[in-house]
XYZ file of C-alpha atoms in Angstrom:
462
model
C 9.481 -8.262 61.686
C 10.385 -8.023 58.008
C 7.656 -5.481 57.193
C 5.558 -3.029 59.150
C 1.821 -3.668 59.563
C 1.067 -1.017 56.932
C 3.607 -2.597 54.580
C 2.181 -6.082 55.085
C -1.348 -4.814 54.343
C -0.146 -3.204 51.101
C 1.616 -6.426 50.086
C -1.466 -8.518 50.912
C -3.620 -6.222 48.776
C -1.159 -6.594 45.895
C -1.096 -10.386 46.330
C -4.886 -10.368 46.042
C -4.544 -8.665 42.662
C -1.950 -11.239 41.583
C -4.312 -14.052 42.585
C -7.222 -12.481 40.691
C -5.210 -12.088 37.483
C -3.814 -15.633 37.866
C -7.363 -17.001 37.879
C -8.231 -14.970 34.767
C -5.097 -16.283 33.050
C -6.137 -19.833 33.924
C -9.573 -19.275 32.372
C -8.094 -17.715 29.234
C -5.582 -20.527 28.736
C -8.440 -23.019 29.090
C -10.343 -21.000 26.495
C -7.450 -21.265 24.044
C -7.233 -25.024 24.579
C -10.998 -25.335 24.158
C -10.792 -23.596 20.785
C -9.196 -26.725 19.329
C -12.159 -28.857 20.423
C -14.672 -26.403 18.908
C -12.966 -26.298 15.500
C -12.376 -29.996 14.840
C -15.489 -30.375 12.669
C -19.220 -30.790 13.317
C -18.972 -34.555 13.792
C -16.449 -34.237 16.634
C -17.228 -30.792 18.054
C -17.231 -30.739 21.875
C -16.754 -28.291 24.702
C -13.625 -28.370 26.813
C -14.439 -28.929 30.483
C -11.075 -27.863 31.873
C -9.707 -31.363 32.479
C -6.618 -31.293 30.265
C -5.798 -34.521 28.464
C -2.804 -34.363 26.123
C -3.986 -37.307 23.997
C -7.447 -35.773 23.422
C -5.933 -32.390 22.654
C -3.483 -33.920 20.168
C -6.354 -35.774 18.475
C -8.395 -32.570 18.233
C -5.456 -30.694 16.721
C -4.961 -33.438 14.139
C -8.612 -33.074 13.052
C -8.241 -29.294 12.845
C -5.078 -29.606 10.772
C -6.685 -31.840 8.139
C -8.658 -28.980 6.549
C -7.260 -25.595 5.579
C -10.487 -23.742 6.405
C -10.668 -25.312 9.891
C -7.011 -24.518 10.466
C -7.452 -20.885 9.446
C -10.561 -20.459 11.606
C -8.748 -22.056 14.540
C -5.664 -19.854 14.141
C -7.843 -16.765 13.777
C -9.755 -17.615 16.977
C -6.554 -18.412 18.875
C -4.935 -15.138 17.827
C -8.031 -13.240 18.984
C -7.831 -14.958 22.395
C -4.060 -14.511 22.503
C -4.475 -10.754 22.206
C -6.635 -10.730 25.347
C -4.211 -13.116 27.061
C -1.311 -10.821 26.221
C -3.108 -7.910 27.890
C -3.660 -9.955 31.054
C 0.001 -10.985 31.051
C 0.977 -7.314 30.876
C -1.264 -6.646 33.894
C 0.271 -9.649 35.662
C 3.788 -8.363 35.011
C 2.903 -4.924 36.374
C 1.458 -6.499 39.532
C 4.620 -8.575 40.009
C 6.778 -5.475 39.540
C 4.637 -3.611 42.090
C 4.908 -6.538 44.505
C 8.685 -6.506 44.175
C 8.837 -2.751 44.726
C 6.580 -2.944 47.802
C 8.530 -5.817 49.355
C 11.892 -4.067 48.978
C 10.596 -0.611 49.873
C 8.894 -1.639 53.106
C 11.880 -3.780 54.165
C 14.129 -0.728 53.851
C 11.558 1.378 55.731
C 11.656 -0.976 58.734
C 15.372 -1.812 58.404
C 17.059 1.319 56.971
C 20.562 -0.040 57.639
C 20.147 -2.810 55.064
C 21.587 -2.066 51.632
C 22.294 -3.731 48.291
C 23.005 -7.449 48.571
C 21.623 -7.580 52.103
C 18.109 -7.169 50.750
C 16.862 -10.536 49.512
C 14.072 -9.894 47.075
C 11.356 -12.301 46.071
C 12.471 -15.456 44.177
C 10.273 -14.411 41.270
C 12.555 -11.464 40.581
C 14.880 -13.734 38.603
C 12.151 -14.353 36.043
C 9.229 -11.989 36.301
C 8.333 -11.718 32.637
C 5.907 -14.419 31.591
C 5.682 -14.821 27.821
C 3.255 -16.700 25.638
C 5.015 -18.494 22.811
C 2.622 -17.495 20.070
C 4.970 -15.540 17.814
C 5.486 -18.498 15.485
C 1.740 -19.037 15.188
C 1.327 -15.364 14.349
C 4.013 -15.697 11.686
C 2.179 -18.643 10.159
C -1.033 -16.602 9.969
C 0.784 -13.636 8.448
C 2.484 -15.907 5.910
C -0.897 -17.272 4.806
C -2.321 -13.746 4.762
C 0.425 -12.582 2.401
C -0.187 -15.507 0.073
C -3.938 -14.771 -0.029
C -3.318 -11.057 -0.562
C -0.981 -11.801 -3.460
C -3.604 -14.037 -5.050
C -6.200 -11.249 -4.814
C -3.790 -8.741 -6.327
C -3.407 -11.053 -9.329
C -7.200 -11.017 -9.651
C -7.217 -7.211 -9.459
C -4.573 -6.839 -12.186
C -6.711 -8.614 -14.809
C -9.857 -6.727 -13.799
C -11.047 -3.672 -15.748
C -13.198 -0.787 -14.512
C -12.903 -1.642 -10.820
C -11.289 0.655 -8.255
C -9.792 -1.105 -5.266
C -8.781 0.034 -1.772
C -7.217 -2.315 0.775
C -7.783 -1.940 4.527
C -4.297 -1.969 6.056
C -5.643 -1.415 9.579
C -9.362 -1.465 10.273
C -11.301 -0.568 13.403
C -14.244 -2.928 13.750
C -17.304 -0.615 14.083
C -19.065 -3.208 16.251
C -16.225 -4.104 18.622
C -14.511 -0.685 18.455
C -11.050 -2.192 18.268
C -8.434 -2.850 15.642
C -9.150 -6.129 13.887
C -6.839 -8.937 14.984
C -4.102 -9.923 12.508
C -6.153 -12.704 10.964
C -6.189 -14.056 7.448
C -9.416 -12.161 6.691
C -9.209 -9.248 4.275
C -11.349 -6.147 3.787
C -11.527 -4.196 0.530
C -13.456 -1.176 -0.673
C -14.429 -1.922 -4.275
C -16.085 0.499 -6.669
C -17.388 0.318 -10.231
C -19.502 2.770 -12.221
C -22.617 1.805 -10.236
C -21.710 1.498 -6.562
C -19.022 1.571 -3.884
C -19.115 -1.259 -1.340
C -16.920 -2.686 1.416
C -16.398 -6.411 0.897
C -15.083 -8.964 3.364
C -12.871 -11.637 1.764
C -12.513 -14.845 3.733
C -10.200 -17.666 2.518
C -12.125 -20.929 2.127
C -11.747 -24.362 0.572
C -13.818 -24.773 -2.602
C -13.653 -28.482 -3.311
C -17.152 -29.487 -4.408
C -17.501 -29.633 -8.214
C -20.846 -27.840 -8.055
C -19.388 -25.038 -5.926
C -16.445 -24.722 -8.309
C -18.802 -24.261 -11.278
C -20.845 -21.642 -9.397
C -17.829 -19.670 -8.179
C -16.872 -16.485 -10.002
C -13.599 -16.608 -11.903
C -12.914 -12.857 -11.971
C -12.976 -10.156 -9.313
C -15.381 -7.938 -11.280
C -17.816 -10.824 -11.740
C -17.574 -11.739 -8.047
C -18.152 -8.113 -7.010
C -21.261 -7.813 -9.185
C -22.641 -11.104 -7.851
C -21.916 -10.182 -4.220
C -23.555 -6.754 -4.362
C -26.592 -8.212 -6.162
C -27.048 -11.059 -3.658
C -29.055 -10.873 -0.448
C -27.147 -9.330 2.431
C -27.050 -12.623 4.339
C -25.726 -14.542 1.337
C -22.093 -15.019 0.358
C -20.560 -15.627 -3.052
C -17.363 -17.447 -3.950
C -14.338 -16.394 -5.973
C -11.606 -18.571 -7.450
C -8.806 -16.145 -8.429
C -6.672 -16.673 -11.534
C -3.764 -19.080 -11.013
C -5.123 -20.212 -7.623
C -4.125 -23.633 -6.329
C -6.811 -26.352 -6.602
C -9.399 -25.921 -3.862
C -8.282 -22.438 -2.860
C -10.799 -19.636 -3.026
C -12.514 -16.813 -1.177
C -15.935 -16.220 0.296
C -17.197 -12.670 -0.314
C -19.751 -10.839 1.831
C -20.948 -7.255 1.904
C -19.913 -5.577 5.171
C -23.056 -4.240 6.842
C -21.411 -1.692 9.130
C -18.774 -0.349 6.804
C -15.918 1.812 8.046
C -14.254 2.143 4.635
C -17.086 3.791 2.659
C -17.017 6.881 4.888
C -13.218 6.848 4.864
C -13.256 7.090 1.069
C -14.818 10.567 1.365
C -11.777 11.849 3.262
C -8.903 13.380 1.322
C -5.716 11.303 0.979
C -2.904 11.919 3.444
C -0.849 13.763 0.819
C -3.571 16.382 0.299
C -4.153 16.776 4.060
C -0.440 17.373 4.677
C -0.406 20.104 2.049
C -3.617 21.833 3.101
C -4.043 21.631 6.884
C -2.007 22.125 10.078
C 0.381 19.338 10.996
C -0.921 16.408 13.068
C 0.030 16.528 16.744
C 2.636 14.106 18.133
C 0.091 11.658 19.559
C -1.851 11.524 16.291
C 1.385 10.947 14.369
C 2.307 8.030 16.614
C -1.181 6.508 16.388
C -1.175 6.709 12.578
C 2.370 5.311 12.468
C 1.330 2.361 14.655
C -1.583 1.539 12.327
C 0.690 1.798 9.281
C 3.410 -0.390 10.826
C 0.951 -3.062 11.985
C -0.963 -2.969 8.707
C 2.100 -3.134 6.461
C 3.409 -6.101 8.457
C 0.520 -8.184 7.144
C 1.278 -7.304 3.523
C 5.066 -6.931 3.380
C 6.332 -8.621 0.231
C 2.937 -8.538 -1.515
C 2.312 -6.309 -4.566
C -0.189 -4.191 -2.588
C 2.585 -2.280 -0.830
C 4.031 -1.218 -4.175
C 1.159 1.304 -4.107
C 2.201 2.708 -0.698
C 2.299 6.467 -1.146
C 0.818 9.379 0.802
C -1.425 10.142 -2.182
C -2.952 6.650 -1.829
C -3.296 6.505 1.980
C -6.466 7.569 3.776
C -6.872 7.461 7.530
C -9.456 8.296 10.174
C -9.397 8.057 13.956
C -12.142 6.102 15.683
C -13.661 8.385 18.368
C -14.085 5.556 20.875
C -10.947 3.424 20.588
C -8.652 6.276 19.395
C -7.141 3.781 16.907
C -6.823 4.716 13.253
C -8.387 2.923 10.314
C -5.940 3.154 7.409
C -6.841 2.343 3.794
C -4.538 2.012 0.772
C -5.677 2.677 -2.799
C -4.308 0.421 -5.532
C -3.280 3.360 -7.710
C -0.073 4.963 -9.034
C 1.724 7.178 -6.547
C 4.520 9.710 -6.959
C 5.801 8.932 -10.461
C 9.324 10.175 -9.797
C 9.713 8.077 -6.642
C 8.343 5.008 -8.430
C 10.791 5.477 -11.318
C 13.768 5.938 -8.974
C 12.882 2.804 -6.994
C 12.362 0.813 -10.198
C 15.700 2.042 -11.574
C 17.610 1.068 -8.427
C 15.822 -2.301 -8.232
C 16.648 -3.095 -11.867
C 20.325 -2.406 -11.176
C 20.160 -4.827 -8.254
C 18.300 -7.474 -10.277
C 21.212 -7.501 -12.706
C 23.263 -8.655 -9.724
C 20.611 -11.261 -8.871
C 19.207 -9.462 -5.850
C 15.525 -8.932 -5.147
C 14.789 -5.573 -3.527
C 11.010 -6.030 -3.290
C 10.864 -5.777 0.512
C 13.496 -3.014 0.492
C 11.473 -0.738 -1.785
C 8.257 -1.334 0.170
C 9.942 -0.493 3.476
C 11.496 2.573 1.846
C 8.025 3.658 0.751
C 6.802 3.232 4.334
C 9.711 5.357 5.558
C 8.835 8.140 3.099
C 5.182 8.183 4.210
C 6.184 8.277 7.899
C 8.682 11.086 7.256
C 6.119 13.101 5.286
C 3.577 12.645 8.071
C 5.997 13.874 10.742
C 7.463 16.815 8.830
C 4.236 17.922 7.149
C 5.957 18.104 3.774
C 5.856 15.929 0.659
C 8.702 14.294 -1.218
C 8.969 15.834 -4.671
C 11.997 14.113 -6.145
C 13.947 10.875 -5.675
C 17.367 10.006 -7.026
C 18.825 6.518 -7.464
C 22.616 6.457 -7.259
C 24.509 3.753 -9.143
C 27.842 4.774 -7.616
C 29.285 1.538 -6.114
C 30.992 3.602 -3.399
C 27.695 5.092 -2.201
C 24.718 3.186 -3.647
C 21.207 4.072 -2.587
C 18.142 6.235 -3.064
C 17.916 9.781 -1.679
C 14.973 12.181 -1.825
C 14.220 15.892 -1.952
C 11.328 17.416 0.023
C 9.198 20.325 -1.121
C 9.229 22.491 2.010
C 11.910 20.905 4.195
C 15.468 21.804 3.091
C 14.313 22.343 -0.518
C 16.836 21.295 -3.132
C 18.912 19.170 -0.741
C 19.157 15.409 -1.151
C 18.234 13.887 2.210
C 19.296 10.534 3.624
C 18.022 8.434 6.534
C 20.159 10.296 9.082
C 18.875 13.697 7.947
C 15.281 12.559 8.261
C 15.790 10.821 11.612
C 17.247 13.959 13.199
C 14.439 16.167 11.918
C 11.689 13.690 12.811
C 13.001 13.110 16.343
C 12.562 16.812 17.150
C 8.908 16.611 16.090
C 7.663 13.108 16.929
C 10.180 11.570 19.325
C 12.944 8.975 19.305
C 10.800 5.892 18.622
C 9.129 7.448 15.596
C 12.522 8.631 14.304
C 13.911 5.094 14.632
C 11.031 3.822 12.443
C 11.907 6.327 9.717
C 15.646 5.670 9.916
C 15.249 1.887 9.727
C 12.884 2.036 6.744
C 14.957 4.503 4.719
C 18.223 2.699 5.448
C 16.937 -0.350 3.574
C 17.947 1.453 0.357
C 20.766 3.602 1.769
C 22.808 1.459 4.123
C 25.171 -0.864 2.226
C 24.669 -3.750 4.676
C 20.875 -3.516 4.543
C 20.861 -3.288 0.747
C 22.667 -6.648 0.712
C 20.141 -8.166 3.133
C 17.650 -10.626 1.611
C 14.805 -10.746 4.119
C 13.452 -8.279 6.676
C 10.661 -10.289 8.312
C 12.496 -10.851 11.619
C 13.997 -7.375 11.683
C 10.586 -5.864 10.915
C 9.231 -7.476 14.078
C 12.172 -6.368 16.220
C 12.656 -2.835 14.878
C 9.124 -1.822 13.917
C 6.316 -4.111 15.072
C 7.270 -4.694 18.724
C 8.110 -1.013 19.421
C 4.885 0.037 17.654
C 2.828 -2.245 19.892
C 4.600 -0.867 22.959
C 3.743 2.663 21.794
C 0.120 1.612 21.275
C -0.045 0.334 24.868
C 1.311 3.662 26.128
C -1.249 5.587 24.065
C -4.067 3.396 25.425
C -2.894 3.926 29.010
C -2.644 7.687 28.477
C -6.250 7.775 27.270
């Protein structure tokens, strides 16, 4: 016999789990396919019965692709389902790994003389990781999200007497989970009369009557939205928007940002209370990394500073809602970054993403070390170009680089967190990275994927 009776029973039990998850995966894949049929327009809407037909699916996708609003709703729904599918795939992979371990372990128990190559493992060992190819779809959503966010920032710039906070990462109070990376945006807006959380949803505004009714400024749209009935939405056409592009605004009934606005910014908390513990640091870092991914390259991240960041942990999901105020940050840091960027622009290089990632690195380092950056220095020396900083309480008076921070942070928050800080700060300190034009792919590999892995570990630990 290959296995003992006890070993065979354990393997059978594991196979039952594999079969159960396989059926769930089948249902979820069908659900993703059915999403295309539900979003092809009212005239053609139908439910998918599970009988896959490539011609019908292609036709449904063509109808979805004809309208931007349908396409965005479809992509948003697919990404929501893909998140659940990804979790099931992780469970499936763990079951396969367990099955492999059981098969080898019980073979060696019954046949202890077998070693190494003599043990023939399951054929699935050669390829046990099943991956869903949705990364490109996610990139398309993020690309559209950045374009929409940039359009709204233009509207904010020409708006007087309106304070604005952007939700980088938001825990849905109803679902108790971090919102999926969709093209929908949440802002906390405030004027002299009220403070309200508003949901911005990209829509097509094509009808001439709707265009006339739509607000043309953010302040006007905010006033109209807060004055309207709670079940009514208003429209906004931002300045310089492309024809037909606009936003639908609704007041968020169960707001998570209004309460967050009463909490002190991260910079004040770091100066006035005990340091966050390692798990809290990692959870906040994950929310910052995931949130900044959606807005990298947009003007919103030019405001990224610990004095503008507010965060609060949801008691149920343990995830952190993180909000960014559109306000000036550390003046010295801003001036140093602007000075170094202007030197680069003279050499026809755009350091927009570099400076935003550097800002993220500073916030992460401050969070881990419990100390604030007080001074930044931009070096124009061609032999050692870059931006270095001085911290108030950590090695005061010394100019610190990415390596200094990484070593200090690793002792406090671990290797993964330290790698986040080192990567971000090297964007304006490492000669090769300063020359680099785009960080979208590297952001995914060096920040986003490790952050999601950390989030899974935190969830499992809970």
